[in-house]
Amino acid sequence: MPQSIKKSAEERMEKAIQALKRDLATLRAGRATPSLLDRIQVEYYGAPTPVNQLANINTPDSRTLLIQPWDKSSLADIERAIMKSDLGLTPANDGTSIRLVIPALTEERRLELVKTTKKFGEEAKVAIRNIRRDANDDIKKLEKTDISEDESRRHQEDIQKTTDKFIAEVDKVLAAKEKEIMEV
């Protein structure tokens, strides 16, 4: 039983790392990538819909995103959603597609992105710590019925080691993204 609790906690911590990587992929680091638009929801026939479900997104060059909607009537909605987003990009609508030109990052914008990166990292660390707390609570419940106090302490130490490993992984992912952002 304690093994399944530890395994479950580890799987949930791994999912927290994956969520962090997904969130960091939506931050622009001076290069155009379709994942920049992953968080943008378009109001399409009354339902919020991800851009990638409404259009084909290409990168004709390293600084440009080309969005070609399948339904031309959604062009204005996509443009409006991009304008409202926190990307800080101005879409260029040519009637059939939208071009997003990714400008070179200024030093000030790079520092803002690093702060945002750290915010995502802190949220991931909090999620991992919450998972640790839940697993420790489950172990303590077992202590009352199935396992000894020593076993409980040993399992909690194992959970702490796993937590430390995943916190270090968060730091490693953040350092890589910061390096990418600060690259000129």
PDB file of C-alpha atoms in Angstrom:
ATOM      1  CA  MET A   1       0.000   0.000   0.000  1.00  0.00           C
ATOM      2  CA  PRO A   2       2.709   2.595   0.828  1.00  0.00           C
ATOM      3  CA  GLN A   3       4.434   1.648  -2.439  1.00  0.00           C
ATOM      4  CA  SER A   4       1.333   2.541  -4.437  1.00  0.00           C
ATOM      5  CA  ILE A   5       1.106   5.885  -2.615  1.00  0.00           C
ATOM      6  CA  LYS A   6       4.735   6.666  -3.450  1.00  0.00           C
ATOM      7  CA  LYS A   7       4.288   5.544  -7.072  1.00  0.00           C
ATOM      8  CA  SER A   8       1.162   7.675  -7.448  1.00  0.00           C
ATOM      9  CA  ALA A   9       2.932  10.709  -5.961  1.00  0.00           C
ATOM     10  CA  GLU A  10       5.870  10.255  -8.322  1.00  0.00           C
ATOM     11  CA  GLU A  11       3.558  10.031 -11.348  1.00  0.00           C
ATOM     12  CA  ARG A  12       1.730  13.187 -10.274  1.00  0.00           C
ATOM     13  CA  MET A  13       5.039  15.015  -9.773  1.00  0.00           C
ATOM     14  CA  GLU A  14       6.109  13.949 -13.266  1.00  0.00           C
ATOM     15  CA  LYS A  15       2.874  15.425 -14.619  1.00  0.00           C
ATOM     16  CA  ALA A  16       3.664  18.697 -12.820  1.00  0.00           C
ATOM     17  CA  ILE A  17       7.031  18.804 -14.630  1.00  0.00           C
ATOM     18  CA  GLN A  18       5.307  18.140 -17.967  1.00  0.00           C
ATOM     19  CA  ALA A  19       2.803  20.933 -17.276  1.00  0.00           C
ATOM     20  CA  LEU A  20       5.690  23.291 -16.486  1.00  0.00           C
ATOM     21  CA  LYS A  21       7.401  22.423 -19.771  1.00  0.00           C
ATOM     22  CA  ARG A  22       4.129  22.992 -21.635  1.00  0.00           C
ATOM     23  CA  ASP A  23       3.676  26.389 -19.968  1.00  0.00           C
ATOM     24  CA  LEU A  24       7.254  27.416 -20.695  1.00  0.00           C
ATOM     25  CA  ALA A  25       6.840  26.472 -24.357  1.00  0.00           C
ATOM     26  CA  THR A  26       4.171  29.181 -24.650  1.00  0.00           C
ATOM     27  CA  LEU A  27       6.685  31.894 -23.691  1.00  0.00           C
ATOM     28  CA  ARG A  28       8.388  33.454 -26.650  1.00  0.00           C
ATOM     29  CA  ALA A  29      12.134  33.521 -26.603  1.00  0.00           C
ATOM     30  CA  GLY A  30      12.684  35.517 -29.788  1.00  0.00           C
ATOM     31  CA  ARG A  31      11.837  32.637 -32.132  1.00  0.00           C
ATOM     32  CA  ALA A  32       8.545  31.854 -33.784  1.00  0.00           C
ATOM     33  CA  THR A  33       7.038  28.551 -32.710  1.00  0.00           C
ATOM     34  CA  PRO A  34       3.419  27.403 -33.028  1.00  0.00           C
ATOM     35  CA  SER A  35       3.370  26.548 -29.312  1.00  0.00           C
ATOM     36  CA  LEU A  36       3.303  30.306 -28.592  1.00  0.00           C
ATOM     37  CA  LEU A  37      -0.386  30.200 -29.470  1.00  0.00           C
ATOM     38  CA  ASP A  38      -1.290  27.180 -27.318  1.00  0.00           C
ATOM     39  CA  ARG A  39      -2.871  29.244 -24.538  1.00  0.00           C
ATOM     40  CA  ILE A  40      -4.913  31.463 -26.858  1.00  0.00           C
ATOM     41  CA  GLN A  41      -8.628  30.683 -26.904  1.00  0.00           C
ATOM     42  CA  VAL A  42     -10.840  32.072 -29.685  1.00  0.00           C
ATOM     43  CA  GLU A  43     -14.527  32.726 -29.091  1.00  0.00           C
ATOM     44  CA  TYR A  44     -15.884  30.619 -31.959  1.00  0.00           C
ATOM     45  CA  TYR A  45     -19.655  30.185 -32.232  1.00  0.00           C
ATOM     46  CA  GLY A  46     -19.983  30.921 -28.525  1.00  0.00           C
ATOM     47  CA  ALA A  47     -17.395  28.371 -27.350  1.00  0.00           C
ATOM     48  CA  PRO A  48     -13.761  29.065 -26.416  1.00  0.00           C
ATOM     49  CA  THR A  49     -11.659  27.085 -28.888  1.00  0.00           C
ATOM     50  CA  PRO A  50      -7.847  26.781 -29.168  1.00  0.00           C
ATOM     51  CA  VAL A  51      -6.379  28.498 -32.236  1.00  0.00           C
ATOM     52  CA  ASN A  52      -4.722  25.291 -33.424  1.00  0.00           C
ATOM     53  CA  GLN A  53      -8.205  23.718 -33.783  1.00  0.00           C
ATOM     54  CA  LEU A  54      -9.370  26.532 -36.045  1.00  0.00           C
ATOM     55  CA  ALA A  55      -6.369  27.117 -38.263  1.00  0.00           C
ATOM     56  CA  ASN A  56      -3.181  25.794 -39.747  1.00  0.00           C
ATOM     57  CA  ILE A  57      -0.168  27.397 -38.023  1.00  0.00           C
ATOM     58  CA  ASN A  58       3.157  27.525 -39.881  1.00  0.00           C
ATOM     59  CA  THR A  59       6.539  29.150 -39.364  1.00  0.00           C
ATOM     60  CA  PRO A  60       7.714  30.376 -42.780  1.00  0.00           C
ATOM     61  CA  ASP A  61      10.860  31.754 -41.141  1.00  0.00           C
ATOM     62  CA  SER A  62      12.370  32.009 -37.672  1.00  0.00           C
ATOM     63  CA  ARG A  63      10.588  35.269 -36.832  1.00  0.00           C
ATOM     64  CA  THR A  64       7.144  34.788 -38.421  1.00  0.00           C
ATOM     65  CA  LEU A  65       4.048  32.763 -37.622  1.00  0.00           C
ATOM     66  CA  LEU A  66       1.480  32.284 -40.381  1.00  0.00           C
ATOM     67  CA  ILE A  67      -2.063  31.444 -39.259  1.00  0.00           C
ATOM     68  CA  GLN A  68      -4.380  30.201 -42.010  1.00  0.00           C
ATOM     69  CA  PRO A  69      -7.914  29.582 -40.695  1.00  0.00           C
ATOM     70  CA  TRP A  70      -9.941  26.776 -42.239  1.00  0.00           C
ATOM     71  CA  ASP A  71     -13.074  28.884 -41.904  1.00  0.00           C
ATOM     72  CA  LYS A  72     -12.389  32.381 -43.290  1.00  0.00           C
ATOM     73  CA  SER A  73     -15.184  33.841 -41.162  1.00  0.00           C
ATOM     74  CA  SER A  74     -13.124  33.056 -38.039  1.00  0.00           C
ATOM     75  CA  LEU A  75     -10.251  35.291 -39.176  1.00  0.00           C
ATOM     76  CA  ALA A  76     -11.496  38.349 -37.254  1.00  0.00           C
ATOM     77  CA  ASP A  77     -12.145  36.269 -34.125  1.00  0.00           C
ATOM     78  CA  ILE A  78      -8.622  34.839 -34.206  1.00  0.00           C
ATOM     79  CA  GLU A  79      -7.162  38.305 -34.717  1.00  0.00           C
ATOM     80  CA  ARG A  80      -9.192  39.670 -31.784  1.00  0.00           C
ATOM     81  CA  ALA A  81      -8.074  36.819 -29.504  1.00  0.00           C
ATOM     82  CA  ILE A  82      -4.407  37.455 -30.349  1.00  0.00           C
ATOM     83  CA  MET A  83      -4.820  41.175 -29.658  1.00  0.00           C
ATOM     84  CA  LYS A  84      -6.385  40.435 -26.236  1.00  0.00           C
ATOM     85  CA  SER A  85      -3.679  37.913 -25.290  1.00  0.00           C
ATOM     86  CA  ASP A  86      -0.574  38.654 -23.233  1.00  0.00           C
ATOM     87  CA  LEU A  87       1.755  37.896 -26.174  1.00  0.00           C
ATOM     88  CA  GLY A  88       2.297  41.560 -26.963  1.00  0.00           C
ATOM     89  CA  LEU A  89       2.129  40.887 -30.707  1.00  0.00           C
ATOM     90  CA  THR A  90       0.167  42.756 -33.354  1.00  0.00           C
ATOM     91  CA  PRO A  91      -1.397  40.498 -35.990  1.00  0.00           C
ATOM     92  CA  ALA A  92      -1.275  41.501 -39.657  1.00  0.00           C
ATOM     93  CA  ASN A  93      -4.473  40.388 -41.420  1.00  0.00           C
ATOM     94  CA  ASP A  94      -4.304  40.102 -45.224  1.00  0.00           C
ATOM     95  CA  GLY A  95      -7.868  38.838 -45.695  1.00  0.00           C
ATOM     96  CA  THR A  96      -7.020  35.135 -45.927  1.00  0.00           C
ATOM     97  CA  SER A  97      -4.376  34.654 -43.239  1.00  0.00           C
ATOM     98  CA  ILE A  98      -2.776  36.324 -40.246  1.00  0.00           C
ATOM     99  CA  ARG A  99       0.930  36.983 -39.937  1.00  0.00           C
ATOM    100  CA  LEU A 100       2.568  37.426 -36.560  1.00  0.00           C
ATOM    101  CA  VAL A 101       6.052  38.898 -36.777  1.00  0.00           C
ATOM    102  CA  ILE A 102       8.049  38.102 -33.650  1.00  0.00           C
ATOM    103  CA  PRO A 103      10.301  41.098 -32.938  1.00  0.00           C
ATOM    104  CA  ALA A 104      13.728  40.685 -31.419  1.00  0.00           C
ATOM    105  CA  LEU A 105      13.469  40.782 -27.641  1.00  0.00           C
ATOM    106  CA  THR A 106      14.717  43.833 -25.799  1.00  0.00           C
ATOM    107  CA  GLU A 107      16.683  43.420 -22.577  1.00  0.00           C
ATOM    108  CA  GLU A 108      13.706  44.717 -20.602  1.00  0.00           C
ATOM    109  CA  ARG A 109      11.333  42.199 -22.226  1.00  0.00           C
ATOM    110  CA  ARG A 110      13.839  39.394 -21.621  1.00  0.00           C
ATOM    111  CA  LEU A 111      13.916  40.226 -17.910  1.00  0.00           C
ATOM    112  CA  GLU A 112      10.090  40.250 -17.823  1.00  0.00           C
ATOM    113  CA  LEU A 113      10.051  36.820 -19.457  1.00  0.00           C
ATOM    114  CA  VAL A 114      12.565  35.518 -16.904  1.00  0.00           C
ATOM    115  CA  LYS A 115      10.242  36.734 -14.120  1.00  0.00           C
ATOM    116  CA  THR A 116       7.321  34.958 -15.782  1.00  0.00           C
ATOM    117  CA  THR A 117       9.447  31.832 -16.112  1.00  0.00           C
ATOM    118  CA  LYS A 118      10.242  31.947 -12.400  1.00  0.00           C
ATOM    119  CA  LYS A 119       6.539  32.380 -11.619  1.00  0.00           C
ATOM    120  CA  PHE A 120       5.725  29.228 -13.610  1.00  0.00           C
ATOM    121  CA  GLY A 121       8.559  27.446 -11.813  1.00  0.00           C
ATOM    122  CA  GLU A 122       7.285  28.474  -8.394  1.00  0.00           C
ATOM    123  CA  GLU A 123       3.797  27.255  -9.286  1.00  0.00           C
ATOM    124  CA  ALA A 124       5.268  23.886 -10.304  1.00  0.00           C
ATOM    125  CA  LYS A 125       7.216  23.669  -7.031  1.00  0.00           C
ATOM    126  CA  VAL A 126       4.061  24.431  -5.046  1.00  0.00           C
ATOM    127  CA  ALA A 127       2.212  21.705  -6.955  1.00  0.00           C
ATOM    128  CA  ILE A 128       4.988  19.218  -6.177  1.00  0.00           C
ATOM    129  CA  ARG A 129       4.978  20.160  -2.497  1.00  0.00           C
ATOM    130  CA  ASN A 130       1.193  19.744  -2.384  1.00  0.00           C
ATOM    131  CA  ILE A 131       1.592  16.266  -3.858  1.00  0.00           C
ATOM    132  CA  ARG A 132       4.177  15.506  -1.158  1.00  0.00           C
ATOM    133  CA  ARG A 133       1.783  16.704   1.543  1.00  0.00           C
ATOM    134  CA  ASP A 134      -1.038  14.535   0.188  1.00  0.00           C
ATOM    135  CA  ALA A 135       1.218  11.460   0.022  1.00  0.00           C
ATOM    136  CA  ASN A 136       2.502  12.049   3.565  1.00  0.00           C
ATOM    137  CA  ASP A 137      -1.083  12.405   4.810  1.00  0.00           C
ATOM    138  CA  ASP A 138      -1.975   9.080   3.186  1.00  0.00           C
ATOM    139  CA  ILE A 139       1.071   7.425   4.812  1.00  0.00           C
ATOM    140  CA  LYS A 140       0.075   8.855   8.220  1.00  0.00           C
ATOM    141  CA  LYS A 141      -3.425   7.420   7.812  1.00  0.00           C
ATOM    142  CA  LEU A 142      -1.888   4.007   7.168  1.00  0.00           C
ATOM    143  CA  GLU A 143       0.269   4.409  10.283  1.00  0.00           C
ATOM    144  CA  LYS A 144      -2.869   4.292  12.409  1.00  0.00           C
ATOM    145  CA  THR A 145      -3.889   0.889  11.042  1.00  0.00           C
ATOM    146  CA  ASP A 146      -1.410  -0.979   8.814  1.00  0.00           C
ATOM    147  CA  ILE A 147       2.200   0.151   9.308  1.00  0.00           C
ATOM    148  CA  SER A 148       4.507   1.000  12.204  1.00  0.00           C
ATOM    149  CA  GLU A 149       5.736   4.469  13.078  1.00  0.00           C
ATOM    150  CA  ASP A 150       9.245   3.604  11.851  1.00  0.00           C
ATOM    151  CA  GLU A 151       7.934   2.380   8.502  1.00  0.00           C
ATOM    152  CA  SER A 152       5.848   5.532   8.217  1.00  0.00           C
ATOM    153  CA  ARG A 153       8.884   7.711   8.840  1.00  0.00           C
ATOM    154  CA  ARG A 154      10.929   5.726   6.304  1.00  0.00           C
ATOM    155  CA  HIS A 155       8.236   6.104   3.634  1.00  0.00           C
ATOM    156  CA  GLN A 156       7.928   9.814   4.338  1.00  0.00           C
ATOM    157  CA  GLU A 157      11.704  10.169   3.914  1.00  0.00           C
ATOM    158  CA  ASP A 158      11.444   8.370   0.557  1.00  0.00           C
ATOM    159  CA  ILE A 159       8.699  10.748  -0.501  1.00  0.00           C
ATOM    160  CA  GLN A 160      10.874  13.693   0.550  1.00  0.00           C
ATOM    161  CA  LYS A 161      13.769  12.360  -1.563  1.00  0.00           C
ATOM    162  CA  THR A 162      11.441  12.062  -4.544  1.00  0.00           C
ATOM    163  CA  THR A 163      10.194  15.599  -3.906  1.00  0.00           C
ATOM    164  CA  ASP A 164      13.766  16.917  -3.773  1.00  0.00           C
ATOM    165  CA  LYS A 165      14.542  15.155  -7.060  1.00  0.00           C
ATOM    166  CA  PHE A 166      11.572  16.780  -8.811  1.00  0.00           C
ATOM    167  CA  ILE A 167      12.273  20.229  -7.334  1.00  0.00           C
ATOM    168  CA  ALA A 168      15.815  19.913  -8.741  1.00  0.00           C
ATOM    169  CA  GLU A 169      14.276  18.960 -12.110  1.00  0.00           C
ATOM    170  CA  VAL A 170      12.137  22.134 -12.000  1.00  0.00           C
ATOM    171  CA  ASP A 171      15.264  24.198 -11.325  1.00  0.00           C
ATOM    172  CA  LYS A 172      17.045  22.522 -14.243  1.00  0.00           C
ATOM    173  CA  VAL A 173      14.143  23.187 -16.632  1.00  0.00           C
ATOM    174  CA  LEU A 174      13.961  26.819 -15.477  1.00  0.00           C
ATOM    175  CA  ALA A 175      17.710  27.334 -15.917  1.00  0.00           C
ATOM    176  CA  ALA A 176      17.524  26.012 -19.482  1.00  0.00           C
ATOM    177  CA  LYS A 177      14.589  28.298 -20.345  1.00  0.00           C
ATOM    178  CA  GLU A 178      16.279  31.327 -18.743  1.00  0.00           C
ATOM    179  CA  LYS A 179      19.411  30.634 -20.769  1.00  0.00           C
ATOM    180  CA  GLU A 180      17.305  30.419 -23.932  1.00  0.00           C
ATOM    181  CA  ILE A 181      15.522  33.695 -23.131  1.00  0.00           C
ATOM    182  CA  MET A 182      18.698  35.617 -22.271  1.00  0.00           C
ATOM    183  CA  GLU A 183      20.477  34.389 -25.410  1.00  0.00           C
ATOM    184  CA  VAL A 184      21.064  37.377 -27.697  1.00  0.00           C
TER     185      VAL A 184
END
